[in-house]
Short mmCIF file of C-alpha atoms in Angstrom, two decimals:
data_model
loop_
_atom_site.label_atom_id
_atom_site.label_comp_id
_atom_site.label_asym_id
_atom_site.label_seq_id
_atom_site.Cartn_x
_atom_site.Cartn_y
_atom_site.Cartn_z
CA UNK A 1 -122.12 34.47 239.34
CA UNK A 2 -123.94 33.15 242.23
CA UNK A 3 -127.06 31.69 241.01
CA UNK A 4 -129.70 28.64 240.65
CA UNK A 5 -130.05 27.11 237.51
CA UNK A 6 -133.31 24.59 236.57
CA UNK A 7 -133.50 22.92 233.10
CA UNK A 8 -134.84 21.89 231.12
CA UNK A 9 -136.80 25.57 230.70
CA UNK A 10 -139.69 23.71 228.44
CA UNK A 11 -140.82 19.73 229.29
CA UNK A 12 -143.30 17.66 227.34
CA UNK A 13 -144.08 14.65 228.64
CA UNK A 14 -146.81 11.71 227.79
CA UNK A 15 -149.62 10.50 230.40
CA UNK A 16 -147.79 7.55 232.17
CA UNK A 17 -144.30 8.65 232.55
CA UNK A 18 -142.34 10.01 234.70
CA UNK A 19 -139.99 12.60 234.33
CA UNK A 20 -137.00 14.30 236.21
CA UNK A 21 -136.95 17.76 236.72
CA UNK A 22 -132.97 19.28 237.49
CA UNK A 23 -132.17 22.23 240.05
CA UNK A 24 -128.45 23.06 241.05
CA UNK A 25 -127.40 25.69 242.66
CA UNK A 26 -123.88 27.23 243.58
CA UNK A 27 -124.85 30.00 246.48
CA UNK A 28 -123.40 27.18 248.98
CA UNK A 29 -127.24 27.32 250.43
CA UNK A 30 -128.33 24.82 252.82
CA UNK A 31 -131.91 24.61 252.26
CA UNK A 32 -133.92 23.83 249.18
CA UNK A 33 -137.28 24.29 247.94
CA UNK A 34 -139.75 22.99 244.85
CA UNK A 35 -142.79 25.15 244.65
CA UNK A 36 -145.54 24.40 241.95
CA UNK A 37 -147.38 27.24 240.24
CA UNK A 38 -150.52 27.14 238.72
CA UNK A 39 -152.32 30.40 237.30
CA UNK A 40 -154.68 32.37 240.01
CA UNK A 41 -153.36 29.97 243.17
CA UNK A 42 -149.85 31.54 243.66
CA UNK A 43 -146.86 28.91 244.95
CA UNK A 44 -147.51 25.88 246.71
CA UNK A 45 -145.00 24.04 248.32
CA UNK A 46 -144.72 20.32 246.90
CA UNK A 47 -141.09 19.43 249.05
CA UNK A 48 -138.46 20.67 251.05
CA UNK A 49 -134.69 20.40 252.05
CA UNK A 50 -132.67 21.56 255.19
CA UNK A 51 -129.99 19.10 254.94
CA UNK A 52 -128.23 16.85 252.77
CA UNK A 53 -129.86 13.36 252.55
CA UNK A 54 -132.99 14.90 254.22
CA UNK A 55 -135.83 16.35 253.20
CA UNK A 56 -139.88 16.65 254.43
CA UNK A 57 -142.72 16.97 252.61
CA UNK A 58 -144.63 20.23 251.62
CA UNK A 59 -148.48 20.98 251.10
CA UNK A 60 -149.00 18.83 247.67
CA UNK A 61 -146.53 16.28 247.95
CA UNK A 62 -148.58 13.37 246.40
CA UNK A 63 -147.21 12.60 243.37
CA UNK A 64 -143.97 13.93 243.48
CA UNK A 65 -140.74 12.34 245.20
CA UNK A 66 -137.35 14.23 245.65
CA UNK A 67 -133.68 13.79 246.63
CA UNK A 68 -131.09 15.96 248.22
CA UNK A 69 -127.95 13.57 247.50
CA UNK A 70 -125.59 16.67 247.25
CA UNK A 71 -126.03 20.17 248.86
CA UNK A 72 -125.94 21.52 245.20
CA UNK A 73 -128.65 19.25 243.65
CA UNK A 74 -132.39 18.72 244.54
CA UNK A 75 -133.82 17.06 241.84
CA UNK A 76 -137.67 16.65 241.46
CA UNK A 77 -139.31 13.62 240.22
CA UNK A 78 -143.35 13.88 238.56
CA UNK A 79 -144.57 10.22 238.76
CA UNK A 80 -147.62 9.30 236.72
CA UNK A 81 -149.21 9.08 240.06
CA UNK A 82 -149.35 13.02 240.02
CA UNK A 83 -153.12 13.72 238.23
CA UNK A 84 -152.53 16.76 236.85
CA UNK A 85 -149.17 17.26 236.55
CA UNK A 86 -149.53 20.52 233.74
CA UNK A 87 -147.86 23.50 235.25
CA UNK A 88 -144.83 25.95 236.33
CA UNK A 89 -142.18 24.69 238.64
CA UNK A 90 -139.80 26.38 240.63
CA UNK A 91 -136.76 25.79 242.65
CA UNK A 92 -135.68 27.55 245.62
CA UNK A 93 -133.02 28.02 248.39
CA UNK A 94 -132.00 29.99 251.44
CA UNK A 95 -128.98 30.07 253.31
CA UNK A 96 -130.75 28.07 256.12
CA UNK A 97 -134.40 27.25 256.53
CA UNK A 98 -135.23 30.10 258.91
CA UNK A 99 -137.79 32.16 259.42
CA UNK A 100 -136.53 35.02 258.49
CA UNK A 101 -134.51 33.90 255.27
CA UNK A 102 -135.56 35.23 251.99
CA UNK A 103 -135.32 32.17 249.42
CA UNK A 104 -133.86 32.88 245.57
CA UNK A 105 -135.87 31.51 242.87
CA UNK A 106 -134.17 29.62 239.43
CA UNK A 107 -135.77 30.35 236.35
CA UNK A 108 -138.74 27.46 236.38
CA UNK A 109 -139.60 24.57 234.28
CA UNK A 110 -142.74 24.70 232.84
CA UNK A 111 -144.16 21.14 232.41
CA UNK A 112 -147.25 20.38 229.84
CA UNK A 113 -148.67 16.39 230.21
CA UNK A 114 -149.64 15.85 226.20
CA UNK B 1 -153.30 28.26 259.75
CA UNK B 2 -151.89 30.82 257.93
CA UNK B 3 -153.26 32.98 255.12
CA UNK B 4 -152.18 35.26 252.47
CA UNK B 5 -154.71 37.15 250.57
CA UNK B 6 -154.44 39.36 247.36
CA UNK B 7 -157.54 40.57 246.12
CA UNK B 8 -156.57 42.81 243.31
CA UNK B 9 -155.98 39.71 240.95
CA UNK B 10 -154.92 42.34 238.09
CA UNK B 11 -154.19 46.27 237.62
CA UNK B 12 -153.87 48.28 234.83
CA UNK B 13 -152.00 51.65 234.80
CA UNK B 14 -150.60 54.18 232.14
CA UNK B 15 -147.11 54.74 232.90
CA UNK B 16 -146.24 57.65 235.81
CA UNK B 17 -149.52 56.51 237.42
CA UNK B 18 -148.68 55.47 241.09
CA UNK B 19 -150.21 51.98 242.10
CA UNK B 20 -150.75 50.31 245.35
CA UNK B 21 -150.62 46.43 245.60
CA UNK B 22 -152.96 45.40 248.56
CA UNK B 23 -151.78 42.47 250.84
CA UNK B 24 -153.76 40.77 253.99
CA UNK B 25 -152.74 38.07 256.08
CA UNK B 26 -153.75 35.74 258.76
CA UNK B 27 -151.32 33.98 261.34
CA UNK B 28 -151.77 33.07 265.11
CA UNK B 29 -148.23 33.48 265.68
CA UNK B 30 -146.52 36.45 267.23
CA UNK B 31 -143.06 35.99 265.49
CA UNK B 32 -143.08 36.09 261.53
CA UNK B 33 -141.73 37.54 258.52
CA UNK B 34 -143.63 39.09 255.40
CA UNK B 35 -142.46 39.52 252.03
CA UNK B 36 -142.34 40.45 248.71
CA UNK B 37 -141.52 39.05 245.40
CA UNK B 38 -141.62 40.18 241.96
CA UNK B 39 -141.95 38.06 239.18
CA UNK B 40 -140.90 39.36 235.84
CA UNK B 41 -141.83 37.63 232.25
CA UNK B 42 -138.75 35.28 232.44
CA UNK B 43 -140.46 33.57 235.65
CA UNK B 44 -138.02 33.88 237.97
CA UNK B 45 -139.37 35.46 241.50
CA UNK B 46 -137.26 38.00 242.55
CA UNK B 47 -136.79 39.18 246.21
CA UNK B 48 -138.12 43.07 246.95
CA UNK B 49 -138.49 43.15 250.65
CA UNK B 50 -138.46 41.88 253.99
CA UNK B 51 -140.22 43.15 256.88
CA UNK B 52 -140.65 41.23 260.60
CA UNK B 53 -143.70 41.46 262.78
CA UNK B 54 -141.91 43.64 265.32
CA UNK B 55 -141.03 46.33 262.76
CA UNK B 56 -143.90 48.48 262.02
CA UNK B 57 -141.60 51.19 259.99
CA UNK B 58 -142.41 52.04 256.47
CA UNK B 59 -139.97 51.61 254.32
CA UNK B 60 -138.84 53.13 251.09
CA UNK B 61 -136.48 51.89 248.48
CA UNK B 62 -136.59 54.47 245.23
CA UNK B 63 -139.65 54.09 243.68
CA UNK B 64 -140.88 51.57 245.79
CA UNK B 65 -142.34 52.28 249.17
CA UNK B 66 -144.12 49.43 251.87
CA UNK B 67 -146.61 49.80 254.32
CA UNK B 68 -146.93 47.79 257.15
CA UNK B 69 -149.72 47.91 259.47
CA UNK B 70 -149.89 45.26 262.54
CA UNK B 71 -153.79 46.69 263.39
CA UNK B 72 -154.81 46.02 259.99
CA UNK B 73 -152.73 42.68 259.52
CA UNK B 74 -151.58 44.49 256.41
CA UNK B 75 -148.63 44.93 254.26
CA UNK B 76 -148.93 46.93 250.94
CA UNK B 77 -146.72 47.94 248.05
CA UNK B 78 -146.92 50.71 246.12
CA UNK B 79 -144.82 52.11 243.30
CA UNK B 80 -144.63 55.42 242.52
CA UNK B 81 -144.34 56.56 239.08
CA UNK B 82 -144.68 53.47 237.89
CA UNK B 83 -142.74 52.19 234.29
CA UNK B 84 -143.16 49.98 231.59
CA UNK B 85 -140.82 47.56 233.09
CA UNK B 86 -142.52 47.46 236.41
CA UNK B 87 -144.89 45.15 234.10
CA UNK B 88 -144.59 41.54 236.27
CA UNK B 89 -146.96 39.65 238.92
CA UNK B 90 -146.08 40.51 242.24
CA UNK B 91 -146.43 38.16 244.89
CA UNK B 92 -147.02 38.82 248.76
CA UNK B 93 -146.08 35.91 251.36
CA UNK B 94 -145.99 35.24 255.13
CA UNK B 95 -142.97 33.25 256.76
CA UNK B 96 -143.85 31.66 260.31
CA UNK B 97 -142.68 28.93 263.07
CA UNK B 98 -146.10 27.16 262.16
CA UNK B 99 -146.33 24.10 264.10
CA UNK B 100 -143.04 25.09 266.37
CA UNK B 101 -140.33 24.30 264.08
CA UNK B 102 -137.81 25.81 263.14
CA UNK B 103 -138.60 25.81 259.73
CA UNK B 104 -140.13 29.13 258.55
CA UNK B 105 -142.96 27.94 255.98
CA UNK B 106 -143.56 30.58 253.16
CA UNK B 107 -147.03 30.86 252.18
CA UNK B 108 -147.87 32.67 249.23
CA UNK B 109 -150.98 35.09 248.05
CA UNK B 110 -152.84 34.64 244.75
CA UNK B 111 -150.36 37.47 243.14
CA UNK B 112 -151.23 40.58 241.44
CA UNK B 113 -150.64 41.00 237.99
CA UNK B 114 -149.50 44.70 237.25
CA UNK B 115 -149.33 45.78 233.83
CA UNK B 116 -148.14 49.20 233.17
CA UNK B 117 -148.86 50.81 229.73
CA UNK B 118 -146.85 53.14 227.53
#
């Protein structure tokens, strides 16, 4: 099945670090998507993909850093730059980054800073 | 700039109660796309609906019905007869050209959290 996959589901990480979170899919979709979610504000968009070995920074992209190395993989970095790291993350693609293109949603990591 | 609102932050409903999920938005632009998403327990937001700024018709899917209203910059869900498992946060968002690109930015509402009772 057709799909995007995120792990890991739960991430604990300690003030300071950094820490990689994974999204793959296999729905052969051009563009990809990181959203953060925090409760009461909805999705915001942290970073973006169209293309392979390009990608363009979203709303709240301080703190974060990405790369799109393979059309399958967009992997998000946290950085201990990022103040308050603490919350839901999701991947996303769509077949192409148009307007009209409904994006699919993986599963989300949900990060707490300890 | 565009603008999503949600103002029913949560509802509550006894099951075969029909509910209606309020959405406003804002954009300057003439061309765009609305949506809905529903987001279950497990987190993952699943697709409901598409509807572009062009197409005023209501549309009905089973229990699920949308109406779209261009004078009102509105776009509201209902479900009729709702169910336990209709239980999720449902989120409303606007897709536009903003800035002339080609890339469609999604922008999100607060969500509504619907909880349906036994």
């Amino acid at each position: 099945d057709g799909g995007i996959t995120q792990s890991p589901k739960y991430l604990f990480r300690k003030e300071g670090q950094n820490v990689t979170l994974s999204c793959e899919q296999n729905l052969n979709h051009d563009a990809m998507y990181w959203y953060r979610q925090d409760p009461g504000q909805g999705l915001r968009l942290i970073y973006y993909s169209q293309i392979v070995n390009d990608f363009q920074k979203g709303d709240i992209a301080e703190g974060y850093s990405v790369s799109r190395e393979k059309k399958e993989s967009f992997p998000l970095t946290v950085t201990s730059a990022q103040k308050n790291p603490t919350a839901f993350y999701l991947c996303a693609s769509s077949s192409h980054d148009y307007t009209y293109n409904e994006q699919f949603f993986g599963p989300g990591t949900r990060l707490t800073v300890l | 700039a565009q603008k999503v609102t949600q103002a029913q932050t949560e509802i509550s409903v006894v099951e075969k109660e029909d509910v209606t999920l309020d959405c406003v938005y804002e954009t300057r632009d003439t061309t765009y796309y609305l949506f809905w998403y529903k987001q279950p327990p497990s987190g993952e937001l699943v697709f409901l609906i598409r509807r572009n700024s062009f197409d005023e018709q209501n549309e009905i899917s089973g229990r699920y019905s949308w109406n779209f209203q261009k004078s009102t910059s509105s776009f509201n869900f209902t479900i009729t007869a709702s169910q336990v498992v209709d239980s999720a946060v449902y989120f409303c968002a606007l897709s536009t050209n903003a800035g002339g690109t080609s890339y469609g930015k999604l922008t999100f509402g607060q969500g509504t959290i619907l909880t349906v009772h036994p």
